[in-house]
């Protein structure tokens, strides 16, 4: 009886893993839409923000995601409609799993902290965040 | 004197500057511009012959992101001179900066490239057409790149009977297109091309158009107006019928009169219009231009009973309506007349009362 329950539980977990791929894709597409709405909503600003680099190692993408999220919170808050939505989406488990490119077996990378990143303009900040999300979508089958 | 010296100094300075400019231009290094393109997400193709074939053979190095420099394994040559390089890279890393280096002795040209949007896919393959059970025409195709299906968007163009092309976008993730209720007598030709979708980093280049697929009649020569084989037969039969009818009309007068009645010819003499109609003489006179109608006097009549008229003066008086001046004759036997049997004018009533 215990073996049957264990097998059923294993099959159920495997189906969840297989079914999560479309959910991750949909979530990342939702993040892209919210990001575009926010870029359109915020006028051209000369605000300078700590921005992760263009060339992010695979195992540092989650660290970069955290940096993007916290910098967004620090400079724009969550009072606005699109700011709040984007922050919540960037904090979602599906977004985090969708942008996790790290193969833990080969991970030897030391990722830079958020404050160590040089400051860039807000437009460049949003472009790099967009590229990170597109990178995640291009890896999901 | 001072002015002359200043003038000489200015002239010499100008000439010196001109000489320096010309020699600098001659001895300046000609920089090599490298253009790179991600081909079908399989490899990166870089070329440096945009301004012409180089004079020397350069060695090409490249690196992606923070990786090490890699030397080129597959050069593209022209007249035994290196003009480009195809470098194998992981296409998923096209979001990282791609750096290139051309070296030849002491010459060294480095350049950074953003490859995210510099992607050109191969054209779609296996383009097929099916006549569906819903009587619509369905077109299907595949793409050969390693990109996920949801990252590839398409564009189709089709034409009917070699007319102008019609274009239509196909959303990412969809590899089919439908033409509703096609005509069985028309010829349909369709081609498709694709590129990376915006959600995965939209590429600025479309792929080439695929091989065309055709549905409909293949053997006949196509023109804009497709002629039926029965049309010449109908033309000949119609012409023969027309000739026969013309001959019949010319030789059979009776038939001609029935089919083409004679139109009466109007008389050149003018007649009075009133002769055309059956009017009475009196009514005819009314239409004469010199007709003059005299006014008919209208009198007021009071209705008085005959007994009252008789008792007043013992004599009866007869009253008649003077209608000699009226154009309308009153018929006394006409019972429908509005006048009463013994109308009395106001003048006769005053006489009777006296």
CSV table of C-alpha atoms in Angstrom, one decimal:
chain,number,residue,atom,x,y,z
A,1,UNK,CA,0.0,0.0,0.0
A,2,UNK,CA,2.8,2.4,0.9
A,3,UNK,CA,4.6,1.6,-2.3
A,4,UNK,CA,1.5,2.3,-4.4
A,5,UNK,CA,1.1,5.7,-2.6
A,6,UNK,CA,4.7,6.5,-3.2
A,7,UNK,CA,4.5,5.6,-6.9
A,8,UNK,CA,1.4,7.7,-7.3
A,9,UNK,CA,3.0,10.6,-5.6
A,10,UNK,CA,6.1,10.3,-7.8
A,11,UNK,CA,4.0,10.3,-11.0
A,12,UNK,CA,2.1,13.3,-9.7
A,13,UNK,CA,5.3,15.3,-9.0
A,14,UNK,CA,6.7,14.4,-12.5
A,15,UNK,CA,3.5,15.7,-14.1
A,16,UNK,CA,3.8,18.9,-12.2
A,17,UNK,CA,7.4,19.4,-13.4
A,18,UNK,CA,6.3,18.8,-17.0
A,19,UNK,CA,3.3,21.0,-16.7
A,20,UNK,CA,5.2,23.9,-15.2
A,21,UNK,CA,7.0,24.8,-18.4
A,22,UNK,CA,4.1,26.5,-20.0
A,23,UNK,CA,3.3,28.3,-16.7
A,24,UNK,CA,6.9,29.6,-16.5
A,25,UNK,CA,6.7,30.7,-20.1
A,26,UNK,CA,3.4,32.5,-19.5
A,27,UNK,CA,4.8,34.1,-16.4
A,28,UNK,CA,7.9,35.4,-18.1
A,29,UNK,CA,5.7,36.7,-21.0
A,30,UNK,CA,3.6,38.5,-18.4
A,31,UNK,CA,6.7,40.1,-16.8
A,32,UNK,CA,7.7,41.3,-20.3
A,33,UNK,CA,4.3,42.9,-20.8
A,34,UNK,CA,4.4,44.6,-17.4
A,35,UNK,CA,7.9,45.9,-18.0
A,36,UNK,CA,6.8,47.4,-21.3
A,37,UNK,CA,3.9,49.1,-19.7
A,38,UNK,CA,6.1,50.5,-17.0
A,39,UNK,CA,8.7,51.8,-19.5
A,40,UNK,CA,5.9,53.5,-21.4
A,41,UNK,CA,4.4,54.9,-18.2
A,42,UNK,CA,7.5,56.4,-16.8
A,43,UNK,CA,8.8,59.4,-18.7
A,44,UNK,CA,12.4,59.6,-19.9
A,45,UNK,CA,14.3,60.0,-16.7
A,46,UNK,CA,17.9,60.7,-16.0
A,47,UNK,CA,17.8,58.6,-12.8
A,48,UNK,CA,20.9,56.6,-12.3
A,49,UNK,CA,20.6,53.1,-10.8
A,50,UNK,CA,22.8,50.1,-9.9
A,51,UNK,CA,22.5,47.9,-13.0
A,52,UNK,CA,23.7,44.3,-13.4
A,53,UNK,CA,26.0,43.9,-16.4
A,54,UNK,CA,25.1,42.8,-19.9
A,55,UNK,CA,27.2,39.7,-19.7
A,56,UNK,CA,25.7,37.8,-16.7
A,57,UNK,CA,26.9,34.3,-16.0
A,58,UNK,CA,24.3,31.6,-16.0
A,59,UNK,CA,24.7,31.0,-12.3
A,60,UNK,CA,24.5,34.7,-11.5
A,61,UNK,CA,21.1,35.3,-13.2
A,62,UNK,CA,19.1,34.8,-10.0
A,63,UNK,CA,21.4,37.2,-8.2
A,64,UNK,CA,20.9,39.7,-11.0
A,65,UNK,CA,17.1,39.2,-10.8
A,66,UNK,CA,17.2,40.0,-7.1
A,67,UNK,CA,19.3,43.2,-7.8
A,68,UNK,CA,16.8,44.3,-10.5
A,69,UNK,CA,13.9,43.8,-8.2
A,70,UNK,CA,15.3,45.5,-5.1
A,71,UNK,CA,16.6,48.5,-7.2
A,72,UNK,CA,13.2,48.8,-8.7
A,73,UNK,CA,11.7,48.9,-5.3
A,74,UNK,CA,14.2,51.4,-4.0
A,75,UNK,CA,13.8,53.9,-6.8
A,76,UNK,CA,10.2,53.5,-7.9
A,77,UNK,CA,8.4,51.9,-4.9
A,78,UNK,CA,5.2,49.9,-5.3
A,79,UNK,CA,2.8,52.7,-5.1
A,80,UNK,CA,2.2,52.9,-8.8
A,81,UNK,CA,-0.1,50.4,-10.6
A,82,UNK,CA,2.6,49.0,-13.0
A,83,UNK,CA,5.4,49.2,-10.4
A,84,UNK,CA,3.5,47.0,-8.0
A,85,UNK,CA,2.5,44.4,-10.6
A,86,UNK,CA,6.1,44.2,-11.9
A,87,UNK,CA,7.6,43.8,-8.5
A,88,UNK,CA,5.2,41.0,-7.6
A,89,UNK,CA,5.9,39.2,-10.8
A,90,UNK,CA,9.6,39.5,-10.4
A,91,UNK,CA,9.2,38.0,-6.9
A,92,UNK,CA,7.0,35.1,-8.2
A,93,UNK,CA,8.3,31.5,-7.9
A,94,UNK,CA,7.7,30.8,-11.6
A,95,UNK,CA,9.8,33.8,-12.6
A,96,UNK,CA,12.6,32.7,-10.3
A,97,UNK,CA,12.5,29.1,-11.7
A,98,UNK,CA,12.3,30.4,-15.2
A,99,UNK,CA,15.4,32.5,-14.9
A,100,UNK,CA,17.4,29.8,-13.0
A,101,UNK,CA,20.0,28.8,-15.7
A,102,UNK,CA,22.5,27.5,-13.2
A,103,UNK,CA,23.7,23.9,-13.4
A,104,UNK,CA,24.6,23.4,-9.8
A,105,UNK,CA,27.1,20.7,-10.6
A,106,UNK,CA,29.4,23.1,-12.4
A,107,UNK,CA,28.7,26.2,-10.4
A,108,UNK,CA,31.9,27.9,-9.3
A,109,UNK,CA,30.9,31.4,-10.0
A,110,UNK,CA,31.1,34.2,-7.5
A,111,UNK,CA,28.4,36.7,-8.3
A,112,UNK,CA,28.9,40.5,-7.7
A,113,UNK,CA,26.7,42.2,-5.2
A,114,UNK,CA,24.1,44.7,-6.3
A,115,UNK,CA,25.8,47.8,-4.9
A,116,UNK,CA,29.1,46.9,-6.7
A,117,UNK,CA,27.4,47.2,-10.1
A,118,UNK,CA,28.0,50.6,-11.8
A,119,UNK,CA,25.1,53.0,-12.1
A,120,UNK,CA,23.4,53.3,-15.4
A,121,UNK,CA,20.5,55.3,-16.7
A,122,UNK,CA,17.0,54.0,-16.1
A,123,UNK,CA,16.5,53.2,-19.8
A,124,UNK,CA,19.6,51.0,-19.8
A,125,UNK,CA,18.4,49.4,-16.5
A,126,UNK,CA,15.1,48.4,-18.1
A,127,UNK,CA,16.7,47.2,-21.4
A,128,UNK,CA,19.0,44.9,-19.4
A,129,UNK,CA,16.1,43.5,-17.4
A,130,UNK,CA,14.2,43.0,-20.6
A,131,UNK,CA,17.2,41.1,-22.1
A,132,UNK,CA,17.4,38.9,-19.0
A,133,UNK,CA,13.7,37.9,-19.3
A,134,UNK,CA,14.0,37.3,-23.1
A,135,UNK,CA,17.1,35.1,-22.4
A,136,UNK,CA,14.9,33.0,-20.0
A,137,UNK,CA,12.1,32.7,-22.6
A,138,UNK,CA,14.6,31.6,-25.4
A,139,UNK,CA,15.7,28.7,-23.2
A,140,UNK,CA,12.2,27.4,-22.4
A,141,UNK,CA,11.0,24.7,-24.8
B,1,UNK,CA,56.7,95.7,-42.1
B,2,UNK,CA,55.1,94.0,-39.1
B,3,UNK,CA,52.0,93.3,-41.2
B,4,UNK,CA,54.2,91.7,-43.9
B,5,UNK,CA,55.9,89.4,-41.3
B,6,UNK,CA,52.5,88.3,-39.8
B,7,UNK,CA,51.2,87.5,-43.3
B,8,UNK,CA,54.2,85.4,-44.1
B,9,UNK,CA,53.9,83.5,-40.8
B,10,UNK,CA,50.2,82.8,-41.4
B,11,UNK,CA,50.9,81.5,-44.9
B,12,UNK,CA,53.7,79.2,-43.7
B,13,UNK,CA,51.5,77.8,-40.9
B,14,UNK,CA,48.7,77.0,-43.3
B,15,UNK,CA,51.1,75.2,-45.6
B,16,UNK,CA,52.6,73.2,-42.7
B,17,UNK,CA,49.2,72.2,-41.4
B,18,UNK,CA,48.2,71.1,-44.9
B,19,UNK,CA,51.3,69.1,-45.3
B,20,UNK,CA,50.8,67.4,-42.0
B,21,UNK,CA,47.2,66.6,-42.8
B,22,UNK,CA,48.1,65.0,-46.1
B,23,UNK,CA,50.9,62.9,-44.7
B,24,UNK,CA,48.8,61.8,-41.8
B,25,UNK,CA,46.1,60.8,-44.1
B,26,UNK,CA,48.5,58.7,-46.2
B,27,UNK,CA,50.1,57.0,-43.3
B,28,UNK,CA,47.0,56.4,-41.2
B,29,UNK,CA,45.9,52.9,-40.5
B,30,UNK,CA,42.8,51.8,-42.5
B,31,UNK,CA,40.5,50.3,-39.8
B,32,UNK,CA,38.7,47.1,-40.7
B,33,UNK,CA,34.9,47.1,-40.0
B,34,UNK,CA,33.6,43.7,-39.0
B,35,UNK,CA,29.9,42.8,-39.3
B,36,UNK,CA,28.5,39.7,-37.6
B,37,UNK,CA,25.3,37.8,-38.0
B,38,UNK,CA,23.9,34.8,-36.2
B,39,UNK,CA,22.8,32.4,-38.8
B,40,UNK,CA,19.8,30.2,-37.9
B,41,UNK,CA,21.0,30.2,-34.3
B,42,UNK,CA,23.7,27.7,-35.3
B,43,UNK,CA,26.8,29.8,-35.8
B,44,UNK,CA,28.0,33.4,-36.1
B,45,UNK,CA,29.2,34.6,-39.5
B,46,UNK,CA,31.5,37.6,-39.4
B,47,UNK,CA,32.9,39.4,-42.5
B,48,UNK,CA,35.3,42.3,-43.0
B,49,UNK,CA,35.1,42.9,-46.8
B,50,UNK,CA,32.4,45.5,-46.8
B,51,UNK,CA,34.7,48.2,-48.2
B,52,UNK,CA,36.4,45.7,-50.5
B,53,UNK,CA,38.8,42.7,-50.4
B,54,UNK,CA,41.5,43.3,-47.8
B,55,UNK,CA,45.1,43.6,-48.9
B,56,UNK,CA,46.4,41.3,-46.2
B,57,UNK,CA,45.3,38.1,-44.4
B,58,UNK,CA,44.0,38.9,-41.0
B,59,UNK,CA,43.7,36.4,-38.1
B,60,UNK,CA,40.4,36.4,-36.5
B,61,UNK,CA,39.7,35.9,-32.8
B,62,UNK,CA,36.3,36.1,-30.9
B,63,UNK,CA,34.9,35.7,-27.4
B,64,UNK,CA,31.5,35.6,-25.9
B,65,UNK,CA,31.0,37.5,-22.7
B,66,UNK,CA,33.8,36.8,-20.2
B,67,UNK,CA,35.0,33.6,-22.0
B,68,UNK,CA,38.5,33.2,-23.4
B,69,UNK,CA,39.5,34.4,-26.9
B,70,UNK,CA,39.0,31.7,-29.5
B,71,UNK,CA,40.8,31.6,-32.9
B,72,UNK,CA,38.7,31.1,-36.0
B,73,UNK,CA,38.4,27.5,-37.3
B,74,UNK,CA,36.6,28.2,-40.5
B,75,UNK,CA,37.6,31.1,-42.6
B,76,UNK,CA,35.7,32.5,-45.6
B,77,UNK,CA,38.1,33.4,-48.4
B,78,UNK,CA,38.0,35.4,-51.6
B,79,UNK,CA,41.0,35.3,-54.0
B,80,UNK,CA,43.0,33.4,-51.3
B,81,UNK,CA,42.4,36.3,-48.9
B,82,UNK,CA,40.5,35.9,-45.6
B,83,UNK,CA,37.3,37.9,-45.7
B,84,UNK,CA,35.3,36.3,-43.0
B,85,UNK,CA,34.8,33.6,-40.4
B,86,UNK,CA,32.1,31.2,-39.3
B,87,UNK,CA,32.3,30.7,-35.6
B,88,UNK,CA,30.4,28.1,-33.7
B,89,UNK,CA,28.7,29.5,-30.6
B,90,UNK,CA,25.9,28.6,-28.3
B,91,UNK,CA,23.0,30.6,-29.7
B,92,UNK,CA,21.5,31.0,-26.3
B,93,UNK,CA,24.4,33.2,-25.4
B,94,UNK,CA,23.6,35.7,-28.1
B,95,UNK,CA,22.4,38.0,-25.3
B,96,UNK,CA,26.1,38.4,-24.2
B,97,UNK,CA,28.5,40.8,-25.8
B,98,UNK,CA,30.4,39.2,-28.7
B,99,UNK,CA,33.8,40.7,-29.1
B,100,UNK,CA,35.9,40.3,-32.3
B,101,UNK,CA,39.7,40.9,-32.9
B,102,UNK,CA,41.5,41.1,-36.3
B,103,UNK,CA,45.2,41.0,-36.1
B,104,UNK,CA,48.0,41.2,-38.7
B,105,UNK,CA,51.4,41.8,-37.2
B,106,UNK,CA,51.2,45.0,-35.3
B,107,UNK,CA,47.7,45.8,-36.5
B,108,UNK,CA,44.9,45.0,-34.1
B,109,UNK,CA,41.3,45.9,-34.5
B,110,UNK,CA,38.8,45.1,-31.8
B,111,UNK,CA,35.0,45.6,-31.8
B,112,UNK,CA,32.0,44.6,-29.6
B,113,UNK,CA,28.8,43.3,-31.1
B,114,UNK,CA,25.2,43.0,-29.8
B,115,UNK,CA,24.0,39.9,-31.4
B,116,UNK,CA,20.6,39.7,-29.7
B,117,UNK,CA,18.8,41.2,-32.7
B,118,UNK,CA,21.3,40.2,-35.4
B,119,UNK,CA,19.7,36.9,-36.2
B,120,UNK,CA,18.7,35.5,-39.6
B,121,UNK,CA,16.9,32.2,-39.7
B,122,UNK,CA,16.8,29.8,-42.5
B,123,UNK,CA,13.6,29.8,-44.5
B,124,UNK,CA,10.8,27.4,-43.4
B,125,UNK,CA,10.8,23.9,-44.9
B,126,UNK,CA,8.3,21.2,-45.8
B,127,UNK,CA,5.7,23.6,-46.9
B,128,UNK,CA,2.6,21.5,-47.7
B,129,UNK,CA,-1.0,22.2,-48.6
B,130,UNK,CA,-4.1,20.3,-47.7
B,131,UNK,CA,-7.8,20.7,-48.6
B,132,UNK,CA,-9.4,20.4,-45.3
B,133,UNK,CA,-12.8,18.7,-44.5
B,134,UNK,CA,-14.1,22.2,-43.7
B,135,UNK,CA,-13.5,23.1,-47.4
B,136,UNK,CA,-10.7,25.5,-46.4
B,137,UNK,CA,-7.2,25.4,-47.7
B,138,UNK,CA,-4.6,24.7,-45.0
B,139,UNK,CA,-0.9,25.3,-45.3
B,140,UNK,CA,1.7,23.8,-42.9
B,141,UNK,CA,5.5,24.2,-42.5
B,142,UNK,CA,8.4,23.6,-40.2
B,143,UNK,CA,11.4,25.6,-39.2
B,144,UNK,CA,14.9,24.1,-38.9
B,145,UNK,CA,16.5,26.4,-36.2
B,146,UNK,CA,16.9,25.2,-32.6
B,147,UNK,CA,14.7,28.1,-31.4
B,148,UNK,CA,11.7,27.1,-29.4
B,149,UNK,CA,8.4,27.2,-31.3
B,150,UNK,CA,7.0,30.1,-29.2
B,151,UNK,CA,10.1,32.2,-30.2
B,152,UNK,CA,9.5,32.0,-34.0
B,153,UNK,CA,6.9,34.2,-35.7
B,154,UNK,CA,6.0,34.0,-39.4
B,155,UNK,CA,4.8,36.0,-42.4
B,156,UNK,CA,3.0,34.5,-45.4
B,157,UNK,CA,2.4,35.9,-48.8
B,158,UNK,CA,0.0,34.4,-51.3
B,159,UNK,CA,-1.5,35.2,-54.6
B,160,UNK,CA,-4.5,34.1,-56.7
B,161,UNK,CA,-4.0,33.4,-60.4
B,162,UNK,CA,-0.7,35.3,-60.5
B,163,UNK,CA,-2.2,38.5,-59.2
B,164,UNK,CA,-0.5,40.7,-56.7
B,165,UNK,CA,0.8,39.2,-53.4
B,166,UNK,CA,-1.2,39.5,-50.2
B,167,UNK,CA,0.7,39.5,-47.0
B,168,UNK,CA,-0.3,38.2,-43.6
B,169,UNK,CA,1.4,37.9,-40.2
B,170,UNK,CA,1.4,34.6,-38.4
B,171,UNK,CA,1.8,34.7,-34.6
B,172,UNK,CA,4.6,33.0,-32.7
B,173,UNK,CA,4.1,29.3,-32.0
B,174,UNK,CA,1.8,28.8,-35.0
B,175,UNK,CA,3.0,27.0,-38.2
B,176,UNK,CA,-0.1,26.9,-40.3
B,177,UNK,CA,-2.2,29.2,-42.4
B,178,UNK,CA,-5.7,29.0,-43.8
B,179,UNK,CA,-7.4,30.3,-46.9
B,180,UNK,CA,-11.1,30.3,-46.5
B,181,UNK,CA,-13.3,28.5,-49.1
B,182,UNK,CA,-11.0,28.6,-52.1
B,183,UNK,CA,-12.3,28.6,-55.6
B,184,UNK,CA,-11.8,25.3,-57.4
B,185,UNK,CA,-11.1,27.2,-60.7
B,186,UNK,CA,-8.4,29.4,-59.2
B,187,UNK,CA,-4.7,28.8,-58.7
B,188,UNK,CA,-3.2,29.6,-55.3
B,189,UNK,CA,0.5,30.1,-54.6
B,190,UNK,CA,1.9,30.7,-51.1
B,191,UNK,CA,5.3,31.3,-49.5
B,192,UNK,CA,6.3,31.8,-45.9
B,193,UNK,CA,9.3,33.3,-44.0
B,194,UNK,CA,10.1,33.6,-40.3
B,195,UNK,CA,12.2,35.4,-37.7
B,196,UNK,CA,12.7,35.5,-33.9
B,197,UNK,CA,9.7,36.8,-32.0
B,198,UNK,CA,9.8,39.9,-29.7
B,199,UNK,CA,9.4,37.8,-26.6
B,200,UNK,CA,12.8,36.1,-27.3
B,201,UNK,CA,14.7,39.2,-28.6
B,202,UNK,CA,13.2,40.2,-31.9
B,203,UNK,CA,15.5,39.8,-34.9
B,204,UNK,CA,15.7,42.7,-37.3
B,205,UNK,CA,16.2,40.3,-40.3
B,206,UNK,CA,13.5,38.1,-41.8
B,207,UNK,CA,14.5,34.8,-43.4
B,208,UNK,CA,14.4,34.3,-47.1
B,209,UNK,CA,11.1,33.2,-48.6
B,210,UNK,CA,10.5,29.5,-48.6
B,211,UNK,CA,10.0,27.5,-51.8
B,212,UNK,CA,6.5,28.2,-53.1
B,213,UNK,CA,3.6,25.8,-52.9
B,214,UNK,CA,0.8,25.8,-55.4
B,215,UNK,CA,-2.8,24.6,-55.2
B,216,UNK,CA,-5.3,24.6,-58.0
B,217,UNK,CA,-5.1,23.9,-61.8
B,218,UNK,CA,-1.5,23.4,-62.8
B,219,UNK,CA,-1.7,22.6,-66.6
B,220,UNK,CA,-3.6,25.4,-68.1
B,221,UNK,CA,-2.1,28.7,-69.1
B,222,UNK,CA,-3.2,31.3,-66.6
B,223,UNK,CA,-4.5,34.7,-67.4
B,224,UNK,CA,-6.6,37.0,-65.3
B,225,UNK,CA,-9.8,36.0,-67.2
B,226,UNK,CA,-9.9,32.2,-67.3
B,227,UNK,CA,-11.9,31.3,-70.5
B,228,UNK,CA,-14.3,28.3,-70.5
B,229,UNK,CA,-14.1,25.8,-73.4
B,230,UNK,CA,-17.8,26.4,-74.1
B,231,UNK,CA,-17.4,30.1,-74.7
B,232,UNK,CA,-16.3,29.9,-78.4
B,233,UNK,CA,-19.1,27.5,-79.1
B,234,UNK,CA,-21.6,29.9,-77.6
B,235,UNK,CA,-20.2,32.7,-79.6
B,236,UNK,CA,-20.5,30.8,-82.9
B,237,UNK,CA,-24.1,29.7,-82.1
B,238,UNK,CA,-25.1,33.2,-81.2
B,239,UNK,CA,-23.6,34.6,-84.4
B,240,UNK,CA,-25.4,32.0,-86.6
B,241,UNK,CA,-28.7,32.7,-84.8
B,242,UNK,CA,-28.3,36.5,-85.4
B,243,UNK,CA,-27.7,36.0,-89.1
B,244,UNK,CA,-30.8,33.7,-89.4
B,245,UNK,CA,-33.0,36.2,-87.6
B,246,UNK,CA,-31.9,39.0,-89.8
B,247,UNK,CA,-32.6,37.0,-92.9
B,248,UNK,CA,-36.1,36.1,-91.6
B,249,UNK,CA,-36.9,39.7,-90.9
B,250,UNK,CA,-35.9,40.9,-94.3
B,251,UNK,CA,-37.9,38.2,-96.2
B,252,UNK,CA,-41.1,37.9,-94.1
B,253,UNK,CA,-42.9,41.1,-93.9
B,254,UNK,CA,-45.6,39.8,-91.5
B,255,UNK,CA,-43.1,38.7,-89.0
B,256,UNK,CA,-41.3,42.0,-89.4
B,257,UNK,CA,-44.4,43.9,-88.6
B,258,UNK,CA,-45.0,41.8,-85.5
B,259,UNK,CA,-41.5,42.1,-84.2
B,260,UNK,CA,-40.8,45.6,-85.4
B,261,UNK,CA,-44.2,47.5,-85.4
B,262,UNK,CA,-44.5,50.6,-87.7
B,263,UNK,CA,-44.2,53.8,-85.8
B,264,UNK,CA,-46.9,56.3,-87.1
B,265,UNK,CA,-45.5,59.2,-88.9
B,266,UNK,CA,-46.8,62.5,-87.5
B,267,UNK,CA,-48.7,64.7,-90.1
B,268,UNK,CA,-46.9,67.9,-91.1
B,269,UNK,CA,-50.3,69.8,-91.0
B,270,UNK,CA,-51.3,71.3,-87.6
B,271,UNK,CA,-54.7,70.5,-86.3
B,272,UNK,CA,-56.7,72.1,-83.4
B,273,UNK,CA,-56.3,70.2,-80.3
B,274,UNK,CA,-60.0,70.4,-79.4
B,275,UNK,CA,-60.9,68.4,-82.6
B,276,UNK,CA,-59.0,65.4,-81.0
B,277,UNK,CA,-61.6,65.2,-78.2
B,278,UNK,CA,-65.4,64.7,-78.2
B,279,UNK,CA,-66.5,67.9,-76.4
B,280,UNK,CA,-70.0,69.5,-76.5
B,281,UNK,CA,-70.3,72.7,-78.6
B,282,UNK,CA,-70.8,74.8,-75.5
B,283,UNK,CA,-67.7,73.3,-73.9
B,284,UNK,CA,-65.8,73.8,-77.1
B,285,UNK,CA,-66.7,77.5,-77.1
B,286,UNK,CA,-65.2,77.8,-73.7
B,287,UNK,CA,-61.7,77.0,-75.1
B,288,UNK,CA,-61.9,79.8,-77.7
B,289,UNK,CA,-59.3,82.5,-77.0
B,290,UNK,CA,-61.9,85.3,-77.4
B,291,UNK,CA,-64.3,83.7,-75.0
B,292,UNK,CA,-65.8,86.2,-72.5
B,293,UNK,CA,-67.8,85.1,-69.6
B,294,UNK,CA,-70.2,87.5,-68.0
B,295,UNK,CA,-70.5,87.6,-64.3
B,296,UNK,CA,-73.5,85.9,-62.7
B,297,UNK,CA,-75.2,88.0,-60.0
B,298,UNK,CA,-75.7,86.2,-56.8
B,299,UNK,CA,-78.8,87.0,-54.6
B,300,UNK,CA,-79.7,86.0,-51.1
B,301,UNK,CA,-82.9,84.0,-50.8
B,302,UNK,CA,-85.0,83.7,-47.6
B,303,UNK,CA,-87.3,80.8,-47.2
B,304,UNK,CA,-91.0,82.0,-46.6
B,305,UNK,CA,-94.0,79.7,-46.6
B,306,UNK,CA,-96.6,80.2,-49.3
B,307,UNK,CA,-99.5,80.8,-46.8
B,308,UNK,CA,-97.7,83.9,-45.3
B,309,UNK,CA,-97.2,85.4,-48.7
B,310,UNK,CA,-100.8,85.0,-49.7
B,311,UNK,CA,-102.4,86.5,-46.4
B,312,UNK,CA,-100.4,89.7,-46.6
B,313,UNK,CA,-101.8,91.3,-49.7
B,314,UNK,CA,-104.3,88.7,-51.1
B,315,UNK,CA,-102.2,88.3,-54.2
B,316,UNK,CA,-99.7,85.8,-54.9
B,317,UNK,CA,-96.5,86.7,-56.4
B,318,UNK,CA,-94.4,84.4,-58.3
B,319,UNK,CA,-90.7,84.7,-58.0
B,320,UNK,CA,-88.4,83.5,-60.6
B,321,UNK,CA,-84.7,83.4,-60.4
B,322,UNK,CA,-83.1,85.7,-62.9
B,323,UNK,CA,-80.4,83.5,-64.5
B,324,UNK,CA,-80.4,85.0,-67.9
B,325,UNK,CA,-76.9,86.4,-67.3
B,326,UNK,CA,-75.5,83.2,-65.8
B,327,UNK,CA,-73.4,81.0,-67.9
B,328,UNK,CA,-74.8,77.9,-66.2
B,329,UNK,CA,-78.4,77.0,-67.2
B,330,UNK,CA,-80.7,75.9,-64.4
B,331,UNK,CA,-83.1,73.0,-65.1
B,332,UNK,CA,-86.3,73.5,-63.1
B,333,UNK,CA,-87.1,69.8,-63.2
B,334,UNK,CA,-83.7,69.0,-61.7
B,335,UNK,CA,-84.7,67.8,-58.2
B,336,UNK,CA,-81.2,67.7,-57.1
B,337,UNK,CA,-80.9,71.5,-57.3
B,338,UNK,CA,-80.1,73.2,-54.1
B,339,UNK,CA,-82.8,75.8,-54.5
B,340,UNK,CA,-86.1,75.4,-52.5
B,341,UNK,CA,-89.6,75.1,-54.3
B,342,UNK,CA,-90.7,78.7,-53.4
B,343,UNK,CA,-87.6,80.8,-52.9
B,344,UNK,CA,-88.4,84.4,-51.9
B,345,UNK,CA,-85.9,87.3,-52.3
B,346,UNK,CA,-85.5,89.8,-49.5
B,347,UNK,CA,-87.1,92.6,-51.8
B,348,UNK,CA,-90.3,90.6,-52.3
B,349,UNK,CA,-90.6,90.0,-48.6
B,350,UNK,CA,-90.4,93.7,-47.8
B,351,UNK,CA,-93.1,94.4,-50.4
B,352,UNK,CA,-95.3,91.6,-49.0
B,353,UNK,CA,-95.0,92.9,-45.5
B,354,UNK,CA,-96.1,96.4,-46.5
